[in-house]
mmCIF file of N, CA and C in Angstrom:
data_model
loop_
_atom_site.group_PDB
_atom_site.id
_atom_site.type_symbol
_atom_site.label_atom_id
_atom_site.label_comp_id
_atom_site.label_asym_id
_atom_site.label_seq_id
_atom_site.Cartn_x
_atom_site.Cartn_y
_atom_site.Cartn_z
ATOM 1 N N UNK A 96 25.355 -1.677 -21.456
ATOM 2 C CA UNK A 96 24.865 -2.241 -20.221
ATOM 3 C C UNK A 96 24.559 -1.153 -19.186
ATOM 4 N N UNK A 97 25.128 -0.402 -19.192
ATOM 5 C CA UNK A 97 25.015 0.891 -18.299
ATOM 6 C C UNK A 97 23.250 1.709 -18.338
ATOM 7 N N UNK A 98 23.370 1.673 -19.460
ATOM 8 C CA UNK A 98 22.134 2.603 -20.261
ATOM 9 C C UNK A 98 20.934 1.647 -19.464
ATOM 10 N N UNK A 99 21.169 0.541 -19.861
ATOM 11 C CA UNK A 99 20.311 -0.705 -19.206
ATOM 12 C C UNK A 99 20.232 -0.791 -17.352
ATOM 13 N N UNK A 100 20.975 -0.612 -16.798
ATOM 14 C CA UNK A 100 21.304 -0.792 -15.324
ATOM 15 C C UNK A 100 20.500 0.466 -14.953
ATOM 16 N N UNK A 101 20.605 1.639 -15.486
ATOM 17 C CA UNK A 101 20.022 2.907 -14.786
ATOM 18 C C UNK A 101 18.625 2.888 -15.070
ATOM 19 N N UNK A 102 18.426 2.206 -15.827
ATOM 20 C CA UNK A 102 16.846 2.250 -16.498
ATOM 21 C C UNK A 102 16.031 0.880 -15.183
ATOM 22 N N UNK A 103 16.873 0.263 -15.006
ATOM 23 C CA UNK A 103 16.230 -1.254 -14.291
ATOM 24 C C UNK A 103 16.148 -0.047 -12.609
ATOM 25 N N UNK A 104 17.205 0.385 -12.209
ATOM 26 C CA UNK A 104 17.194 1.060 -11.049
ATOM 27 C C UNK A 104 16.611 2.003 -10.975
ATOM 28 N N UNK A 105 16.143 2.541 -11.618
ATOM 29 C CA UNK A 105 15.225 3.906 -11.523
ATOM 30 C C UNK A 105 13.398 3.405 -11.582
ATOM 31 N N UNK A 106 13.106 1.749 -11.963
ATOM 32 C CA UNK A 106 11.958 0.884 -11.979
ATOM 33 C C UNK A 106 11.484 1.423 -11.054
ATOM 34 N N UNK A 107 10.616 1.523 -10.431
ATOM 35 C CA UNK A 107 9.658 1.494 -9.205
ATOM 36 C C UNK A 107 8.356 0.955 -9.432
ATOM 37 N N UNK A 108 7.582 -0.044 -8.601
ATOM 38 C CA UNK A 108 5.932 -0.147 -9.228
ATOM 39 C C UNK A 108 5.720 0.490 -8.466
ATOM 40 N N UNK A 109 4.117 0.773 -8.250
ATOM 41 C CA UNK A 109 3.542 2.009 -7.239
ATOM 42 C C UNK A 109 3.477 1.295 -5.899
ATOM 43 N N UNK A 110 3.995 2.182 -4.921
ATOM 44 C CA UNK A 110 3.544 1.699 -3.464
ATOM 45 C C UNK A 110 2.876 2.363 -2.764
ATOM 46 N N UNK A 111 1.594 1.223 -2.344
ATOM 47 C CA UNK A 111 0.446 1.582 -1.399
ATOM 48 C C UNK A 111 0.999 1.407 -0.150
ATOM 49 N N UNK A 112 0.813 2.308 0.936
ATOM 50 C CA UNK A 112 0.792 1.987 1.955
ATOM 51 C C UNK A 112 -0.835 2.355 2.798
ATOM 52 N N UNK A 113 -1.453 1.179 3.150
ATOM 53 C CA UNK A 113 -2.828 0.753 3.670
ATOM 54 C C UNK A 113 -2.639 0.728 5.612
ATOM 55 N N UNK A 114 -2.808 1.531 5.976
ATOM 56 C CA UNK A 114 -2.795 1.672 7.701
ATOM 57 C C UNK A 114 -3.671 2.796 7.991
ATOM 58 N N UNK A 115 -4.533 2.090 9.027
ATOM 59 C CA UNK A 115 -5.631 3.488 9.490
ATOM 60 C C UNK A 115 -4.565 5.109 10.101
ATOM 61 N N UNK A 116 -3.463 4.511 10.511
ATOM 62 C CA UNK A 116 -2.479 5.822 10.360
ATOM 63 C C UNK A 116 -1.690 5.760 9.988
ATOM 64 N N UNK A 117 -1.268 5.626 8.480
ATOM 65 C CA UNK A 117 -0.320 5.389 7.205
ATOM 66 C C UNK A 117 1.007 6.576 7.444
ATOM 67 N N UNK A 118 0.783 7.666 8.456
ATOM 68 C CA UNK A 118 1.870 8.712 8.145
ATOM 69 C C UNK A 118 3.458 8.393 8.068
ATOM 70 N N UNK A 119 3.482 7.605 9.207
ATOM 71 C CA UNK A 119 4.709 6.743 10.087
ATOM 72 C C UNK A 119 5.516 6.000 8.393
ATOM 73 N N UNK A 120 4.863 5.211 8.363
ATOM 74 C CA UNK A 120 5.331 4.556 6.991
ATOM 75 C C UNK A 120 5.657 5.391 5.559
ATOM 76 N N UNK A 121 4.489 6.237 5.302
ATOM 77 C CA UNK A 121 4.744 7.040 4.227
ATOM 78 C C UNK A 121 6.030 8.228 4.481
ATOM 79 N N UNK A 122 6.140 8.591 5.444
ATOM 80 C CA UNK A 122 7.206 9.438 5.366
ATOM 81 C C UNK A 122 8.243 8.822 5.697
ATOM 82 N N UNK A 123 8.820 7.306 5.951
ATOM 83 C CA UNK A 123 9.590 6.763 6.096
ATOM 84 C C UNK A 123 9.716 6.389 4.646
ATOM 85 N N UNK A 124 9.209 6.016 3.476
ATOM 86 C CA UNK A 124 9.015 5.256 2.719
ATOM 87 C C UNK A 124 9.308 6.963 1.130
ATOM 88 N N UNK A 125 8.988 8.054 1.724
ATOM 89 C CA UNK A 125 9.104 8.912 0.764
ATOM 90 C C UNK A 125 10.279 9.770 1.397
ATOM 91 N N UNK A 126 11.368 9.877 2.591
ATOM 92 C CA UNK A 126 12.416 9.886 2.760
ATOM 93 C C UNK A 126 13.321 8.726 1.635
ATOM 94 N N UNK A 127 13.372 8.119 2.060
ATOM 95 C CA UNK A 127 13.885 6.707 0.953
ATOM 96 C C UNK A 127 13.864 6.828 -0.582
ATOM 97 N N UNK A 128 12.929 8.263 -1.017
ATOM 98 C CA UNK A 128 12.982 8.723 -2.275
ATOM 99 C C UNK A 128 12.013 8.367 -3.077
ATOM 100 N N UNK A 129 11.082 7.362 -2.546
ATOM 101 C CA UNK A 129 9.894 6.587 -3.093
ATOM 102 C C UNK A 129 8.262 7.194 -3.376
ATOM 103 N N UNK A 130 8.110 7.521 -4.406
ATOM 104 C CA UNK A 130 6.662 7.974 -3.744
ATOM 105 C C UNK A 130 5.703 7.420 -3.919
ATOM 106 N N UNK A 131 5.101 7.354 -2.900
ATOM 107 C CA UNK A 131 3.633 6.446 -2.224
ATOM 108 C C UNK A 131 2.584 6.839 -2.779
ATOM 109 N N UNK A 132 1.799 6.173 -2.386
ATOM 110 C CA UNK A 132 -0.138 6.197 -2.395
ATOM 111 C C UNK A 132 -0.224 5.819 -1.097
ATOM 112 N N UNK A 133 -1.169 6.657 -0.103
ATOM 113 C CA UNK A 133 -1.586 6.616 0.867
ATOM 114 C C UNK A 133 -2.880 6.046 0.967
ATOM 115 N N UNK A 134 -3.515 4.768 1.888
ATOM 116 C CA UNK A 134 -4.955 4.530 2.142
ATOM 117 C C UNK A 134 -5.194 4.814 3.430
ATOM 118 N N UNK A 135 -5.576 5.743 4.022
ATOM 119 C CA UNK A 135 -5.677 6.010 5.626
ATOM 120 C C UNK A 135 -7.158 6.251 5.731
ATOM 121 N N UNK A 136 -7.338 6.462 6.794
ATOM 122 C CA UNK A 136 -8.308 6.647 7.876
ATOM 123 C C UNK A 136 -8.607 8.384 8.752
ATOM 124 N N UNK A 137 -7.589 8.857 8.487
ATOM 125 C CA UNK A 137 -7.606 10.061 9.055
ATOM 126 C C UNK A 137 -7.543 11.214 8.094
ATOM 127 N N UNK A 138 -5.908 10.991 7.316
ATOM 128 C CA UNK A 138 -6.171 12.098 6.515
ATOM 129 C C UNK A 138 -5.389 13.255 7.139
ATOM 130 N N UNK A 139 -4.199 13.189 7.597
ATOM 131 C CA UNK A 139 -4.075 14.264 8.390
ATOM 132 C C UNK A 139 -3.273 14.981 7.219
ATOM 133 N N UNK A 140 -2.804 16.128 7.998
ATOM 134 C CA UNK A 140 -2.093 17.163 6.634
ATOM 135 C C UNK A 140 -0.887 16.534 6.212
ATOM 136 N N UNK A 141 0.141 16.204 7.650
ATOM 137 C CA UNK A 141 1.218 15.196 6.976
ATOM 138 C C UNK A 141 1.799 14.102 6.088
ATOM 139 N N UNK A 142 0.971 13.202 6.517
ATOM 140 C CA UNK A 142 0.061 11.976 5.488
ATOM 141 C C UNK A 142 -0.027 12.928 4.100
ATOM 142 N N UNK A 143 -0.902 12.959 3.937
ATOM 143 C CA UNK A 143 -0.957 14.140 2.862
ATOM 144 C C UNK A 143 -0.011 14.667 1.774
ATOM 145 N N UNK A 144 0.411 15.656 2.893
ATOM 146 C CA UNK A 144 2.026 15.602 1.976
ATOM 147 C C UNK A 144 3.541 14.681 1.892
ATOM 148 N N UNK A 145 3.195 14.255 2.665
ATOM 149 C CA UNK A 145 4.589 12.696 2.005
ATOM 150 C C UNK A 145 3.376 12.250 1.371
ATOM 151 N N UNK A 146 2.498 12.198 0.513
ATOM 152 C CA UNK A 146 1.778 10.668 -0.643
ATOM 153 C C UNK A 146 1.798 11.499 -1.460
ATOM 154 N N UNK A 147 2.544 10.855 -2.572
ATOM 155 C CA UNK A 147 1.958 11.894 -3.654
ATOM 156 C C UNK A 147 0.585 11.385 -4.196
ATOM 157 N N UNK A 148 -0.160 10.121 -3.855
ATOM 158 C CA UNK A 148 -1.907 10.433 -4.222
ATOM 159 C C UNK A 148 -2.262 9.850 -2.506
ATOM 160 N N UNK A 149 -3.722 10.443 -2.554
ATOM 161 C CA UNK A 149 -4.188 9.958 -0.851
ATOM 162 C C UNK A 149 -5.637 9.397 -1.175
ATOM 163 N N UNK A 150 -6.100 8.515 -0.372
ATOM 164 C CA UNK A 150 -7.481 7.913 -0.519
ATOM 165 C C UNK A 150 -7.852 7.710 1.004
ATOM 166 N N UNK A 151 -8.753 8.756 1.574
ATOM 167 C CA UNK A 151 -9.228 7.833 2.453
ATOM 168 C C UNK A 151 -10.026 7.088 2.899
ATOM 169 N N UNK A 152 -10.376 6.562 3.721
ATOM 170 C CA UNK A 152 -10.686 4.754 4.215
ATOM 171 C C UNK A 152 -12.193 5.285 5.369
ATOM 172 N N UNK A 153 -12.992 5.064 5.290
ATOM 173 C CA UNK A 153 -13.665 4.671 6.156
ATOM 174 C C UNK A 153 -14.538 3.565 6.745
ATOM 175 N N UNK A 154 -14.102 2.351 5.356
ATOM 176 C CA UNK A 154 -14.945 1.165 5.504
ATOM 177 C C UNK A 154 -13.594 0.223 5.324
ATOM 178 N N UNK A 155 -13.366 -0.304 6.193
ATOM 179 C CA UNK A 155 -11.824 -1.361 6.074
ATOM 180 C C UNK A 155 -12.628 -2.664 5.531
ATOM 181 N N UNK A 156 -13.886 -2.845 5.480
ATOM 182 C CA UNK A 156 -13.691 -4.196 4.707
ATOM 183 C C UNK A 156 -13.040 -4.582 3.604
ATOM 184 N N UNK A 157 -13.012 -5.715 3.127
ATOM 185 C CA UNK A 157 -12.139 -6.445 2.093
ATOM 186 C C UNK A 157 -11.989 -5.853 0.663
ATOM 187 N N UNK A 158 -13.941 -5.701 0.669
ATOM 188 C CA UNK A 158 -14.375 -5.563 -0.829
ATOM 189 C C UNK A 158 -14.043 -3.622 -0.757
ATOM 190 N N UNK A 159 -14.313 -3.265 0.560
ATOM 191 C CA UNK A 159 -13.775 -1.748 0.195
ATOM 192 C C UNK A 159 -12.861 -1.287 -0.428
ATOM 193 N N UNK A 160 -11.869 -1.968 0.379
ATOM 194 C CA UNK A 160 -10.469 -1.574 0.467
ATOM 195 C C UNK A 160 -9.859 -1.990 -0.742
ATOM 196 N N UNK A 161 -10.340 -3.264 -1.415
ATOM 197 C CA UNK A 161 -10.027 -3.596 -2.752
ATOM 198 C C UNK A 161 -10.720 -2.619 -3.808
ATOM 199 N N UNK A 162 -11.720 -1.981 -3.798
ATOM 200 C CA UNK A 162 -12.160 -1.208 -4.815
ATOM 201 C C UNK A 162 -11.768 0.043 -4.535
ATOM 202 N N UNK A 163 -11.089 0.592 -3.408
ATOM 203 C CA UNK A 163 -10.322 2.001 -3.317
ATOM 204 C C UNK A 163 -9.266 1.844 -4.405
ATOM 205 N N UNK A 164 -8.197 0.806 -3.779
ATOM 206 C CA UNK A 164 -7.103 0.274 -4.678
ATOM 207 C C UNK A 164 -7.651 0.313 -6.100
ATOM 208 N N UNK A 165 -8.869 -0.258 -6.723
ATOM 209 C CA UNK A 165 -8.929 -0.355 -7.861
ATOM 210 C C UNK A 165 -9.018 0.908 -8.578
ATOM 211 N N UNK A 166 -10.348 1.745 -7.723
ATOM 212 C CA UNK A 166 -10.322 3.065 -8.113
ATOM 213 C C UNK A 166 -9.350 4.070 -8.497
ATOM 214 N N UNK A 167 -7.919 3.380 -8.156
ATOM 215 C CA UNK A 167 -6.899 4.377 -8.660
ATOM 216 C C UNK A 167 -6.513 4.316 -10.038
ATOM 217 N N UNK A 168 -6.258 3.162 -10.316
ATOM 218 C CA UNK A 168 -6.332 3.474 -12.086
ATOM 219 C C UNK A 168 -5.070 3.596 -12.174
ATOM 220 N N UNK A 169 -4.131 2.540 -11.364
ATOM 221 C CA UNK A 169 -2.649 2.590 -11.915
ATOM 222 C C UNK A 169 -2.393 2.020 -13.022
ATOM 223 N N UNK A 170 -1.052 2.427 -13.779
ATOM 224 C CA UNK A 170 -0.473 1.535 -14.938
ATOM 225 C C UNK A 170 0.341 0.760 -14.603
ATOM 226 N N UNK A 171 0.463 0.417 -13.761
ATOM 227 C CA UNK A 171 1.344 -1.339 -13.333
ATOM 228 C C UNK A 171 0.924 -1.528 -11.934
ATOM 229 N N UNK A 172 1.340 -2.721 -11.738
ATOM 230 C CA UNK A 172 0.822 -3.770 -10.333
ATOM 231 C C UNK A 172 1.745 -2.852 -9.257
ATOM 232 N N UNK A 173 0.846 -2.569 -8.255
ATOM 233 C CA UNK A 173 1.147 -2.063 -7.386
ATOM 234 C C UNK A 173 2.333 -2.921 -6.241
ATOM 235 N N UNK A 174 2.790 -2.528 -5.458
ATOM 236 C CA UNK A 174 3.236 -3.281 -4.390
ATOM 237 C C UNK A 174 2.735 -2.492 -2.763
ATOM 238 N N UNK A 175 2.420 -3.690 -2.225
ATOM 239 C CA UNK A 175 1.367 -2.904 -0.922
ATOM 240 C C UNK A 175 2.316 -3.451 0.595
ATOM 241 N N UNK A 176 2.245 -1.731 1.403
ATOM 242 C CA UNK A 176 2.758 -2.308 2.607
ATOM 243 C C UNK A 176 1.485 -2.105 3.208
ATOM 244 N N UNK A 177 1.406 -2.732 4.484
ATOM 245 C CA UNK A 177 0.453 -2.873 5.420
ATOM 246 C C UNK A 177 1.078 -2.538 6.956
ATOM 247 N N UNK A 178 0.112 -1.422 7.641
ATOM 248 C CA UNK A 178 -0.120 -0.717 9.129
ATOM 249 C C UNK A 178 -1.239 -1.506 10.152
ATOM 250 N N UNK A 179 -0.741 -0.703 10.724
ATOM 251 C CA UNK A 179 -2.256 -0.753 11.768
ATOM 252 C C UNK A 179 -3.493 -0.887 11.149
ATOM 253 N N UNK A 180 -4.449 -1.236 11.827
ATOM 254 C CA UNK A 180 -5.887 -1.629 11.119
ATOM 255 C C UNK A 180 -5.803 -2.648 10.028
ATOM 256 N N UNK A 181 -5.127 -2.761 9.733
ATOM 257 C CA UNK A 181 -4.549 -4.256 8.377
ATOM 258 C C UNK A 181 -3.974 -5.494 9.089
ATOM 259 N N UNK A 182 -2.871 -5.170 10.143
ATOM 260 C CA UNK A 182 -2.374 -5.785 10.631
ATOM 261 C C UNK A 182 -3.050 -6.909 10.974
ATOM 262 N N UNK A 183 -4.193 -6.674 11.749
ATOM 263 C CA UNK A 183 -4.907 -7.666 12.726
ATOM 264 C C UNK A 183 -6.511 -7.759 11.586
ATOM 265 N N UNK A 184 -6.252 -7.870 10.444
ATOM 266 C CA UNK A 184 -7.347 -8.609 9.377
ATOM 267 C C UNK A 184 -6.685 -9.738 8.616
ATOM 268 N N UNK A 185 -6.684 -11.064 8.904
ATOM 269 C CA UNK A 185 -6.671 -11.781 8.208
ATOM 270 C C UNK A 185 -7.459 -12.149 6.532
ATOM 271 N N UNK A 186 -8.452 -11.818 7.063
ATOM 272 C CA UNK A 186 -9.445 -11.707 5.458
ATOM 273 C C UNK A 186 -9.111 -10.472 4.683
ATOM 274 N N UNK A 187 -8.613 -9.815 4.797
ATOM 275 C CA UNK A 187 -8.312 -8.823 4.130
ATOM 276 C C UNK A 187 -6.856 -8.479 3.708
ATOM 277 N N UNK A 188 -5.977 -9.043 4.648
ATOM 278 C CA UNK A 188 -4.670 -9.757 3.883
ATOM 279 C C UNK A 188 -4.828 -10.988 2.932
ATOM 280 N N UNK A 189 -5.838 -11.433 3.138
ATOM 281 C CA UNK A 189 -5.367 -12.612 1.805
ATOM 282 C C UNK A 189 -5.883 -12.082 1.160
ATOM 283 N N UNK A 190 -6.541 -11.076 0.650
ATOM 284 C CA UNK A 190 -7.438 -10.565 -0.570
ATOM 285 C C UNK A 190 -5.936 -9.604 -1.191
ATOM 286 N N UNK A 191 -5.351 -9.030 0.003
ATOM 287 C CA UNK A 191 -4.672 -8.756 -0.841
ATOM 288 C C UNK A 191 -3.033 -9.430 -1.244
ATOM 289 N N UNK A 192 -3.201 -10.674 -1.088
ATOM 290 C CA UNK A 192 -2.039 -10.903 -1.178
ATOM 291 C C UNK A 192 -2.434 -11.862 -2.701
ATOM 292 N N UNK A 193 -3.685 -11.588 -2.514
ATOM 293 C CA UNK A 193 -4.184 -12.693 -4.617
ATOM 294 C C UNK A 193 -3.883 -11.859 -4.871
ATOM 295 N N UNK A 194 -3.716 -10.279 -4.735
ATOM 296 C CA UNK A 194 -3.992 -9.677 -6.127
ATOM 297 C C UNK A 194 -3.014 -8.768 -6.152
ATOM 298 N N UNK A 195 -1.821 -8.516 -5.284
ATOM 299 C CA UNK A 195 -0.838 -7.670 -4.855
ATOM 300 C C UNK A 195 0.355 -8.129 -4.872
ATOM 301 N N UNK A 196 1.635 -7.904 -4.928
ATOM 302 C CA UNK A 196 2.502 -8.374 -4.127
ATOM 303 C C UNK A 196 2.799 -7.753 -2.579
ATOM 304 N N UNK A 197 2.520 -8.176 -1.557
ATOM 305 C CA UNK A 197 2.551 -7.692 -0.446
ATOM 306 C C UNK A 197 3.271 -7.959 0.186
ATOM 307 N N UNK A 198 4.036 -6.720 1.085
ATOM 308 C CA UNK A 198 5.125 -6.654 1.519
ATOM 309 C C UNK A 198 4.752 -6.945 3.183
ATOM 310 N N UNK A 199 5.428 -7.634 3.877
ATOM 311 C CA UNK A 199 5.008 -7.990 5.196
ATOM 312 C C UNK A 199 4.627 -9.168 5.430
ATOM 313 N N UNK A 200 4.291 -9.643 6.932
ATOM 314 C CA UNK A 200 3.738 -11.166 7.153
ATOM 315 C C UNK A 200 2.409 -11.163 6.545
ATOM 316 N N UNK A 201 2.092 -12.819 5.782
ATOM 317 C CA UNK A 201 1.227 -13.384 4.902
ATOM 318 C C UNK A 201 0.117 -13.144 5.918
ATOM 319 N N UNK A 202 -0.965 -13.445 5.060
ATOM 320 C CA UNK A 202 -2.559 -13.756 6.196
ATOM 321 C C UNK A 202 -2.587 -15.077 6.794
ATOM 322 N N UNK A 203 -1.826 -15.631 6.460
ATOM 323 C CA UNK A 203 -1.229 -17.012 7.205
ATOM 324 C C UNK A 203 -0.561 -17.228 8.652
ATOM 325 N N UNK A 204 0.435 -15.926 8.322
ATOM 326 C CA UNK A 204 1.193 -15.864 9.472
ATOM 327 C C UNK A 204 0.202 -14.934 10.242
ATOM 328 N N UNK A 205 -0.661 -14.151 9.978
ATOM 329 C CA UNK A 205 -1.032 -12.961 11.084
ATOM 330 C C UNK A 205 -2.545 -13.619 11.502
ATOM 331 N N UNK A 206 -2.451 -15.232 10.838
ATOM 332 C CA UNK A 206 -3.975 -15.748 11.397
ATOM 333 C C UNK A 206 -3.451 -16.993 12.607
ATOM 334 N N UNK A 207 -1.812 -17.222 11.955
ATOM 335 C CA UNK A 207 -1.403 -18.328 13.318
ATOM 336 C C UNK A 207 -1.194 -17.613 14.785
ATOM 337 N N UNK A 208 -1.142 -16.068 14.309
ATOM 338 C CA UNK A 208 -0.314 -15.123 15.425
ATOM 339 C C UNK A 208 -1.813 -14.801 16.263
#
């Protein structure tokens, strides 16, 4: 059972973090021991180095932002947090909440808000 327990805890799926300034999160999130995929907007050097991969963003629509994500070419289902510039898109939280598990309030809640 042991052999089994360290193997389940050491799991991680990949985490995106999607914010036009993703740094805040990613280095909170790769302190924690985790390492990220960055989707930003800027690109700064920091960002950078807390992700271990980076993509950046200059078209936040739906269909963009879903084919960045796709363009990565992970081997398992990602799990996505969401920043700034995400926050306040409803259409673009529910796109990703079909196809993600997404961490944060639904496009439900950020369309009643």
């Amino acid at each position: 059972m042991d052999k089994l327990e360290g193997k389940l805890s050491s799991y991680h799926p990949p985490l995106i973090v999607i914010a036009k300034s993703a740094r805040m999160l990613v280095e909170s999130a790769q302190s924690g021991g985790l390492e990220v995929i960055a989707l930003d907007q800027f690109g700064d050097t920091d960002t950078r180095a807390a992700a271990r991969q980076f993509c950046l963003i200059d078209d936040w629509s739906s269909e963009a932002v879903i084919a960045n994500i796709e363009a990565l070419d992970l081997q398992q289902q990602p799990v996505v947090i969401y920043g700034t510039g995400v926050d306040n898109n409803p259409e673009l939280l529910e796109q990703l909440q079909q196809r993600y598990q997404l961490l944060g309030n639904s496009a439900q809640t950020v369309a009643r808000v």
